[in-house]
Short mmCIF file of C-alpha atoms in Angstrom, two decimals:
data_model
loop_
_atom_site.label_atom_id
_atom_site.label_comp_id
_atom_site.label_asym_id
_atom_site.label_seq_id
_atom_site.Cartn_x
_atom_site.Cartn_y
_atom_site.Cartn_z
CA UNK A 1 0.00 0.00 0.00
CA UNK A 2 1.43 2.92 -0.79
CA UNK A 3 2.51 5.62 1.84
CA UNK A 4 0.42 8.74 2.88
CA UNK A 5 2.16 12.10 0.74
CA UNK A 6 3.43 14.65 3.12
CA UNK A 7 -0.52 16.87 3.14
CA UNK A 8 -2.58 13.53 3.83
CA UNK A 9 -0.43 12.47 6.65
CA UNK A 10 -2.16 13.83 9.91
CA UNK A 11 -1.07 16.79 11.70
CA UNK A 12 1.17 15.20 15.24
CA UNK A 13 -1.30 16.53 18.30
CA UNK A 14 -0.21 19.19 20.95
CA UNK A 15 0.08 17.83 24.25
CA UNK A 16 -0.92 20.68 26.96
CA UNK A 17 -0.42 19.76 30.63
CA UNK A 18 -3.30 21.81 32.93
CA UNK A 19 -1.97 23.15 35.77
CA UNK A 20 -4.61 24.62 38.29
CA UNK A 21 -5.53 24.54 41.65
CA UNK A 22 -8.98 24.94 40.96
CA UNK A 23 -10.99 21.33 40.19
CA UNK A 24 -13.36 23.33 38.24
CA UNK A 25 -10.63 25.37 36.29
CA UNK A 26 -8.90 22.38 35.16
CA UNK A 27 -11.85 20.58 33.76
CA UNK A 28 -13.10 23.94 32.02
CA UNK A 29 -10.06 24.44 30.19
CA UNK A 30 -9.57 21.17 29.42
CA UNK A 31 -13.01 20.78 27.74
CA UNK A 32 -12.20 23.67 25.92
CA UNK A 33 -9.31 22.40 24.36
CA UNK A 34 -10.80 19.24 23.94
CA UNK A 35 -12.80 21.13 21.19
CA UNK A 36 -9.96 21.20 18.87
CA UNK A 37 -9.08 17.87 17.24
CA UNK A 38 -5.15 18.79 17.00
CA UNK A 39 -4.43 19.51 21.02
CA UNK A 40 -5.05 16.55 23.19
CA UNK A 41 -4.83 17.08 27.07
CA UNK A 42 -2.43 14.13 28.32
CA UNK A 43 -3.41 15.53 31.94
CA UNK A 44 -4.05 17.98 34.59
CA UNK A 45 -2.23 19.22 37.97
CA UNK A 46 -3.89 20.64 41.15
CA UNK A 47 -0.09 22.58 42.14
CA UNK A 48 3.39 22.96 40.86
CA UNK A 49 4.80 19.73 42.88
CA UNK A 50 2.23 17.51 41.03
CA UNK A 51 3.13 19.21 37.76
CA UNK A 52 6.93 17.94 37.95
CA UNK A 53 6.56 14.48 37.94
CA UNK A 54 3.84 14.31 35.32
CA UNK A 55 6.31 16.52 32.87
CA UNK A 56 8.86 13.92 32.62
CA UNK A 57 6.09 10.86 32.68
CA UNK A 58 3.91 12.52 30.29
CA UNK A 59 6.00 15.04 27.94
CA UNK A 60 3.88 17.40 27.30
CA UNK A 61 4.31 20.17 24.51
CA UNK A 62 2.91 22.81 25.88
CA UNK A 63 1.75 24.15 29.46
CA UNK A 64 -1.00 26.36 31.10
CA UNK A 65 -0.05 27.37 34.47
CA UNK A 66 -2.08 29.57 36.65
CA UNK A 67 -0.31 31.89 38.95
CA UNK A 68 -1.77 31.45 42.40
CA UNK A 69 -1.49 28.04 43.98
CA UNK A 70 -0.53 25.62 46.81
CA UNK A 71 2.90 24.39 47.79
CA UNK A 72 4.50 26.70 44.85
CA UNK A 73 3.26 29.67 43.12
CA UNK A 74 3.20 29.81 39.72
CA UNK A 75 6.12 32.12 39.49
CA UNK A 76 8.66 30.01 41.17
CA UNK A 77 7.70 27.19 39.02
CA UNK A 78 8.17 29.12 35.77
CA UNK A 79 11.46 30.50 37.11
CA UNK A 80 12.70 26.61 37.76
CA UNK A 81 11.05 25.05 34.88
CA UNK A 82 13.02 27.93 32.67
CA UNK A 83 15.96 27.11 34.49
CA UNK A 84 15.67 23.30 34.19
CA UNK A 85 13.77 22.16 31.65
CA UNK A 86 12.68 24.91 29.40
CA UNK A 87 9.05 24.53 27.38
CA UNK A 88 6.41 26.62 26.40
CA UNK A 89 4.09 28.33 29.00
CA UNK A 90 0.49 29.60 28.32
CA UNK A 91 -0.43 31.63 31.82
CA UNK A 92 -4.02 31.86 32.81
CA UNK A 93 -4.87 34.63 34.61
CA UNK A 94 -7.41 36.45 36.46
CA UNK A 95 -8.22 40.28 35.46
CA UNK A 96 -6.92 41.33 38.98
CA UNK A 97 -4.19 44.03 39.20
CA UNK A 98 -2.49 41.30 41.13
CA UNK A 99 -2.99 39.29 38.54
CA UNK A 100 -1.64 41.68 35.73
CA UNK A 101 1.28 42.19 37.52
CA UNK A 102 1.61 38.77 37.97
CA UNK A 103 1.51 37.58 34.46
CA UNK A 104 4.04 40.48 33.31
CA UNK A 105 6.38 38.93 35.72
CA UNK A 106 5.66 35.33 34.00
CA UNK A 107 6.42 36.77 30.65
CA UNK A 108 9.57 38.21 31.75
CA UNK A 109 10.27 35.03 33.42
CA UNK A 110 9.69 33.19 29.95
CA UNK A 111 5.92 32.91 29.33
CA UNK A 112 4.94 32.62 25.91
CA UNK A 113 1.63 34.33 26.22
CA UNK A 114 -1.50 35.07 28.48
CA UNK A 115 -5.04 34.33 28.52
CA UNK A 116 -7.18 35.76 30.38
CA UNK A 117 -9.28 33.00 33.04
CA UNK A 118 -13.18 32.57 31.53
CA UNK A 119 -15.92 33.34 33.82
CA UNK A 120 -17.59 29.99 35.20
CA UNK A 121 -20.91 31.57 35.04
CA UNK A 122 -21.22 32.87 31.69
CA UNK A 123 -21.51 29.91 29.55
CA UNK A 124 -22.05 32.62 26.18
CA UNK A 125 -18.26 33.12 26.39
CA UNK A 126 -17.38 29.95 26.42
CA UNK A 127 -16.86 30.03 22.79
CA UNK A 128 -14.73 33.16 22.41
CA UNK A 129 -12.59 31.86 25.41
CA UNK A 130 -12.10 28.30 23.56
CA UNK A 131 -10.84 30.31 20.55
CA UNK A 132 -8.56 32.19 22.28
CA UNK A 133 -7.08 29.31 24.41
CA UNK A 134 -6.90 27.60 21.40
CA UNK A 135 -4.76 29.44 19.09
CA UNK A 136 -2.80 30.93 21.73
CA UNK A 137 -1.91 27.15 22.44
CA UNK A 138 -1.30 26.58 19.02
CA UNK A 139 0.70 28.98 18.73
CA UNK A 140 3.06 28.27 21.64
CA UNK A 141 3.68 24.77 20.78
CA UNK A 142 5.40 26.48 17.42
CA UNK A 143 7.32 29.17 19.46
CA UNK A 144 10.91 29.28 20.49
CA UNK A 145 11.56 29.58 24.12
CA UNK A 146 14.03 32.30 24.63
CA UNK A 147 16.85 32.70 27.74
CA UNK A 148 15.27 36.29 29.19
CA UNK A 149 17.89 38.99 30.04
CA UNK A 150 17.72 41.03 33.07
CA UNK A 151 17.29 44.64 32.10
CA UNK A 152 19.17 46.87 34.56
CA UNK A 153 17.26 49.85 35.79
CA UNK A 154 18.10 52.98 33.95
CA UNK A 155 19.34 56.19 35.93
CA UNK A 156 16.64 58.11 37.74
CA UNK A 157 14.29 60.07 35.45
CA UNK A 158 15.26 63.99 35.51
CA UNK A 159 13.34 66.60 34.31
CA UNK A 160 14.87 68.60 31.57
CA UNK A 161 13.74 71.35 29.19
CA UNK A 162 13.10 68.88 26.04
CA UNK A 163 10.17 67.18 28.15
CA UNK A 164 6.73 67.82 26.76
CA UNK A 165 8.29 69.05 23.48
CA UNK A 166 5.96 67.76 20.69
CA UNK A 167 8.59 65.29 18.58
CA UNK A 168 8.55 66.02 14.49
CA UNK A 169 9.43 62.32 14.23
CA UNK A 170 8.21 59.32 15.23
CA UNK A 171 9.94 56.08 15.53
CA UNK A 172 6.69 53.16 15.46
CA UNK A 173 6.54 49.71 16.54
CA UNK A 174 4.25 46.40 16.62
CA UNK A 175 4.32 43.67 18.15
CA UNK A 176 2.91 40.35 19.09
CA UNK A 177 4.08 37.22 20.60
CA UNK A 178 6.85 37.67 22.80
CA UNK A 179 6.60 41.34 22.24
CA UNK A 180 6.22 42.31 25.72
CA UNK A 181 10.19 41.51 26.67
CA UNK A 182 11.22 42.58 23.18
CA UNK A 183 10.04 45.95 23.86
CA UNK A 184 11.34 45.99 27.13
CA UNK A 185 14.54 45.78 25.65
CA UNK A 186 13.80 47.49 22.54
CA UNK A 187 12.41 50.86 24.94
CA UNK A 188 15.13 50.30 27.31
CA UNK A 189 17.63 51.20 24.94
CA UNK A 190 16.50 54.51 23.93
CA UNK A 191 18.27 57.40 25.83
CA UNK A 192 15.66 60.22 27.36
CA UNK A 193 15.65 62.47 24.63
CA UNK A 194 14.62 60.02 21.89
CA UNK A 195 11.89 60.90 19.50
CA UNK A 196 8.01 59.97 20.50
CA UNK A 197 7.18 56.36 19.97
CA UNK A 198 4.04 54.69 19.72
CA UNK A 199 3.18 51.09 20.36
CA UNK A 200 0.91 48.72 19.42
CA UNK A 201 1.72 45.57 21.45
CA UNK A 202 -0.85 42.65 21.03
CA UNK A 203 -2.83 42.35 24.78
CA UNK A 204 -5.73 41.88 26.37
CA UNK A 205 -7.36 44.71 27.73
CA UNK A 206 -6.62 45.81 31.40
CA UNK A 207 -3.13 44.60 30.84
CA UNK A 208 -1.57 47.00 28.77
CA UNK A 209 -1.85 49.64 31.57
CA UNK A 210 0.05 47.72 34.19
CA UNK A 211 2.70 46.64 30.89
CA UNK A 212 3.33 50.66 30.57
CA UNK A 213 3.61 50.97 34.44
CA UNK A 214 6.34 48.36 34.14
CA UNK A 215 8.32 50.12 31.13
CA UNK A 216 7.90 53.28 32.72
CA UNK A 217 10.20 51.95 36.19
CA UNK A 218 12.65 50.27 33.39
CA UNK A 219 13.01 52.96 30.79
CA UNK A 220 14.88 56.40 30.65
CA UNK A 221 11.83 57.21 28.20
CA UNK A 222 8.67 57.76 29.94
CA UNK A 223 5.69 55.22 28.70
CA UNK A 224 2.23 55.75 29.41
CA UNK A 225 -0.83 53.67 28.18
CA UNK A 226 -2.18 56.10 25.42
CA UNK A 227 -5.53 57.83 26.11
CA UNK A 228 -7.49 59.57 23.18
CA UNK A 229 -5.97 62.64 22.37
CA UNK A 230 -2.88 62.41 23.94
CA UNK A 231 0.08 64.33 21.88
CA UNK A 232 3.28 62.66 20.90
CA UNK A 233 6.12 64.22 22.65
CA UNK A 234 10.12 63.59 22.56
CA UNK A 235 11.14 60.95 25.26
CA UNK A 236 8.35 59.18 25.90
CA UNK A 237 6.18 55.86 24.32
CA UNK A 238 2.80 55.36 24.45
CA UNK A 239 0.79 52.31 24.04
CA UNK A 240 -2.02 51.09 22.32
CA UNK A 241 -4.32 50.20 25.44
CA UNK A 242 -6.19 46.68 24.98
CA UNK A 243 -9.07 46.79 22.86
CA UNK A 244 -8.73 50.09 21.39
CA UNK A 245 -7.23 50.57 17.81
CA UNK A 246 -4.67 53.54 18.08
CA UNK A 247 -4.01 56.28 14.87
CA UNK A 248 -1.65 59.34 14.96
CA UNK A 249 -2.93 62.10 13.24
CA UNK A 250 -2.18 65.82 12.63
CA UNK A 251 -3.19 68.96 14.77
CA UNK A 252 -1.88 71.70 14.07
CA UNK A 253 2.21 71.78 14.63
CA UNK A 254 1.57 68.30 16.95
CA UNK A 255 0.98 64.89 16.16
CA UNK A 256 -1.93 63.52 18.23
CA UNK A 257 -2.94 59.77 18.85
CA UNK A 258 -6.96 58.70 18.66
CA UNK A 259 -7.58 55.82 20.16
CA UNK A 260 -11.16 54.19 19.08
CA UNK A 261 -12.72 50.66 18.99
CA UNK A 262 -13.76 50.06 15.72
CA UNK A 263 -13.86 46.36 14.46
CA UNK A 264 -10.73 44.18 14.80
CA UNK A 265 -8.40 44.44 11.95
CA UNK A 266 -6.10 41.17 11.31
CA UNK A 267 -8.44 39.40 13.74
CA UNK A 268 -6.46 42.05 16.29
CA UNK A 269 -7.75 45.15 18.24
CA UNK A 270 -5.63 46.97 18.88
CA UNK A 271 -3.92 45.89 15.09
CA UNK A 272 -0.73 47.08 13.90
CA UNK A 273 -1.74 47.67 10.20
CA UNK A 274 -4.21 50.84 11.75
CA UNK A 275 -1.20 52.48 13.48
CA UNK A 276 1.52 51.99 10.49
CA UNK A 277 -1.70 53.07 8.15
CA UNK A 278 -2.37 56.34 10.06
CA UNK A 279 2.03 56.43 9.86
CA UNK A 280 2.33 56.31 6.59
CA UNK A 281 -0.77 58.68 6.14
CA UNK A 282 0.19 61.70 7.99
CA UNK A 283 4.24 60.87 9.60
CA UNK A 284 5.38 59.66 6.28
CA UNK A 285 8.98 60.18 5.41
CA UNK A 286 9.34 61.84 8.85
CA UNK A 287 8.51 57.52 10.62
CA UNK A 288 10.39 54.87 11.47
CA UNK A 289 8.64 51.57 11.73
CA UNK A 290 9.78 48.52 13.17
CA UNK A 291 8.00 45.43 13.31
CA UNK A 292 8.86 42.47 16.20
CA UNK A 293 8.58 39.27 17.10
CA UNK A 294 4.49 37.95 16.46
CA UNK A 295 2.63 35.41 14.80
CA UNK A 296 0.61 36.02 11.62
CA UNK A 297 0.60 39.03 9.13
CA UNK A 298 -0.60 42.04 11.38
CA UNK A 299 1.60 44.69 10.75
CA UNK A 300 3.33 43.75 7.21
CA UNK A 301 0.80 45.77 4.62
CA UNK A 302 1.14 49.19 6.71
CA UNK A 303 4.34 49.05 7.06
CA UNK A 304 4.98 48.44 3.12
CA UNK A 305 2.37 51.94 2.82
CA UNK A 306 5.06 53.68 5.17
CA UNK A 307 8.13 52.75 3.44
CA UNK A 308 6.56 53.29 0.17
CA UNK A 309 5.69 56.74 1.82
CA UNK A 310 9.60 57.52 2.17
CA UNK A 311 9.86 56.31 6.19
CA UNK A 312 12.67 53.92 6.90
CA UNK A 313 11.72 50.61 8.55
CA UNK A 314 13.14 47.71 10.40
CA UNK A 315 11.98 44.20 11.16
CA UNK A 316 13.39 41.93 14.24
CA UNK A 317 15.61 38.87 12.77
CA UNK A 318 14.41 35.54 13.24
CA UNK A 319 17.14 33.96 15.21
CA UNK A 320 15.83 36.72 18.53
CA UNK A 321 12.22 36.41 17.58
CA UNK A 322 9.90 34.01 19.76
CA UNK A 323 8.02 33.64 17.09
CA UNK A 324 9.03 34.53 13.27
CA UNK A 325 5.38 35.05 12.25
CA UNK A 326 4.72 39.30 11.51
CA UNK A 327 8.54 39.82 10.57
CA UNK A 328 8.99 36.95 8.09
CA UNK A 329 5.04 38.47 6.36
CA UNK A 330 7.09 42.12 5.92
CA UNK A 331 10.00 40.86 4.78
CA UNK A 332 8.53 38.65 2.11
CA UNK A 333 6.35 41.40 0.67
CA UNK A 334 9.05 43.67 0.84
CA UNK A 335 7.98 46.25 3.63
CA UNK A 336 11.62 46.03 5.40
CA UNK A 337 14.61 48.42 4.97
CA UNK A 338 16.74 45.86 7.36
CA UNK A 339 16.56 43.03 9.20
CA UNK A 340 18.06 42.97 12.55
CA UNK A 341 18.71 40.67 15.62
CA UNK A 342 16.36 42.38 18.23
CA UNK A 343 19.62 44.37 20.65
CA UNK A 344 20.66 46.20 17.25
CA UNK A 345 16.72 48.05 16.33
CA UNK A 346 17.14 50.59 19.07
CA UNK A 347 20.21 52.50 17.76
CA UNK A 348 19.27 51.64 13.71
CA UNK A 349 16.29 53.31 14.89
CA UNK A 350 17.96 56.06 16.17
CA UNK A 351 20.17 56.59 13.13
CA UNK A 352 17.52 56.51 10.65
CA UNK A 353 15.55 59.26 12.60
CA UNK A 354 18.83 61.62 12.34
CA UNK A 355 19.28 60.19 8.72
CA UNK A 356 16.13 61.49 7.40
#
C-alpha cells in the first residue's frame, strides 16, 4: 500500500499539561481544548509539585499554568522550569491588578503568552474563550523559548527642558508574541531624549496599563498607556491600550494619537496595520517603523504603505524572535529596509531618525 504524501499524513497533536488549583478550572479548560481535534490534554495538575513528575512521565508540549497556587506559586515554578527544563508556557490569569502584575512577571520570566481565566458563570463566552485558548496554544507549541535577560534599571528620570516638546518624528513599533520583553529591551535602549514612539503591542485589555507601568520603572523614556488625544512628545512611548485601535494624526504643529474601537483588523484590536496606516498617512517620510517578534501578518501591509511613503523601517531577525510570524510576512512582501537581531533596532532606529 502505498505511503500517505506529506498533506494527507495527519497533523502530530499538541500535548498541553493543565496546571490549576482549581478542580473546576482544570476541567473547564480542558473541555475547551478538547474542542480542537489537534491539542489533546495528556493531563491535569492541582499545584506545581504535582506538575513535575507528570512533565517527565507525560512530555507534554505545551503548558498552562495559573499563577496562584498551593505548595508553589506559579512564578517560582516558571522560574525553575526555565531554568531546568525549558518549554512553552500559556499563563491563565485572572483580570486582577495582582494578577496583571503577575503575568508580566511570568512573561519576563519566559511565558509565551496570556489568557485571560473565563468566567464559570457565563456559559455565552465559552466560545470566544475556547478560541482564544486555542490558538494561543497553538501557537506556543510552534514558538521558540528564549533565555530572558535582566534589564538593569536605567538612571533616575530627571526633568529637563526637552520634556513635553511635541517630537517632528516618530519612531513606530508592533508587536505580538513575545513582544512584551522585546520591547522591554527594545524601549530600554533609547536614551531620554529620543523621538516619540508609539506602540501597538498585542494584549488583552486591562493589561496593557500595568505593561506601561512596568516600562515606565525600566526605561529612561517615559511610557504611558495612550488615552485619546494624547500628543506625541520627545522621550516618551505610548501604548495602544487593549481593545482600542490607536491612529496618529495631525493637529496643528503636533501629532496627536486617537484611540477608538472600531472592528478588529487582522483578527487584532488593537492591530498594527491601523497604526503603520495612520504612519504612513500623515508621519510619512518623517517615521520609522519597526516590526517584532508575532505570529501572523498584522503589521506587514502598513508598514509596506510607510516605506513606500519615504519612512525607513526595520523588522526583528528571526534567530531573537519568539516567534518569526509578523517579521517573516514584511519581509517577504518587501515592507523592510533591514533586518536585525532584536539588541541592534534601538540605535538603527535612532540613526535613521537623524538620517532622514
Amino acid at each position: 500500500m502505498p505511503g500517505r504524501t506529506r498533506e494527507e499524513r495527519p497533523l502530530r497533536k499538541i500535548r498541553v499539561l493543565v496546571i490549576d488549583d482549581s478542580a473546576m478550572f482544570r476541567e473547564m479548560l480542558s473541555a475547551l481544548l478538547r474542542t480542537e481535534p489537534q491539542i489533546e490534554v495528556v493531563g491535569t495538575a492541582p499545584d506545581p509539585v504535582a506538575a513535575w513528575a507528570m512533565i517527565k512521565q507525560l512530555a507534554p508540549d505545551v503548558l498552562t499554568l495559573d499563577v496562584e497556587m498551593p505548595r508553589m506559586d506559579g512564578l517560582t515554578f516558571l522560574q525553575n522550569l526555565m531554568t531546568h527544563h525549558p518549554l512553552p508556557v500559556v499563563m491563565v490569569s485572572a483580570l486582577t491588578e495582582r494578577g496583571c502584575q503577575a503575568t508580566l512577571r511570568a512573561l519576563e520570566l519566559g511565558a509565551i503568552d496570556v489568557v485571560t481565566k473565563p468566567k464559570v458563570d457565563v456559559r455565552a463566552g465559552m466560545a470566544e474563550a475556547a478560541v482564544e485558548l486555542i490558538d494561543k496554544v497553538r501557537i506556543a507549541a510552534q514558538s521558540r523559548v528564549l533565555v530572558r535577560k535582566q534589564v538593569a534599571p536605567p538612571p533616575s528620570k530627571v526633568a529637563s527642558t526637552w520634556l513635553g516638546r511635541t517630537t517632528y518624528k516618530i519612531i513606530a513599533v508592533g508587536a505580538s508574541t513575545g513582544g512584551t520583553e522585546a520591547l522591554t529591551t527594545f524601549l530600554s535602549a533609547l536614551p531620554a531624549d529620543a523621538p516619540g514612539v508609539v506602540v501597538v503591542q498585542h494584549m488583552p485589555s486591562r493589561f496593557t496599563k500595568s505593561f506601561a507601568e512596568r516600562l515606565d520603572r525600566l526605561c529612561q523614556i517615559r511610557v504611558a498607556e495612550a488615552a485619546d488625544g494624547d500628543r506625541v512628545l520627545t522621550g516618551q512611548a505610548l501604548i495602544a491600550p487593549g481593545g482600542f485601535h490607536m491612529t496618529v494624526g495631525r493637529s496643528g504643529a503636533d501629532y496627536l494619537v486617537r484611540v477608538n474601537q472600531q472592528p478588529q483588523v487582522n483578527g487584532h484590536r488593537p492591530s498594527v496595520d491601523v497604526l503603520f496606516d495612520s504612519c504612513a498617512e500623515y508621519v510619512g517620510r518623517n517615521a520609522v517603523g519597526v516590526i517584532m517578534t508575532g505570529m501572523g501578518a498584522d503589521g506587514a501591509r502598513g508598514l509596506l504603505k510607510m516605506r513606500k511613503g519615504g519612512a525607513k523601517t526595520f523588522a526583528q531577525n528571526e534567530a531573537t524572535c519568539v516567534v518569526y510570524g509578523m517579521p517573516r510576512e514584511a519581509v517577504e512582501r518587501g515592507a523592510v529596509d533591514e533586518v536585525l537581531p532584536l539588541d541592534q533596532l534601538s540605535a538603527a532606529a535612532l540613526s535613521a531618525v537623524d538620517a532622514n
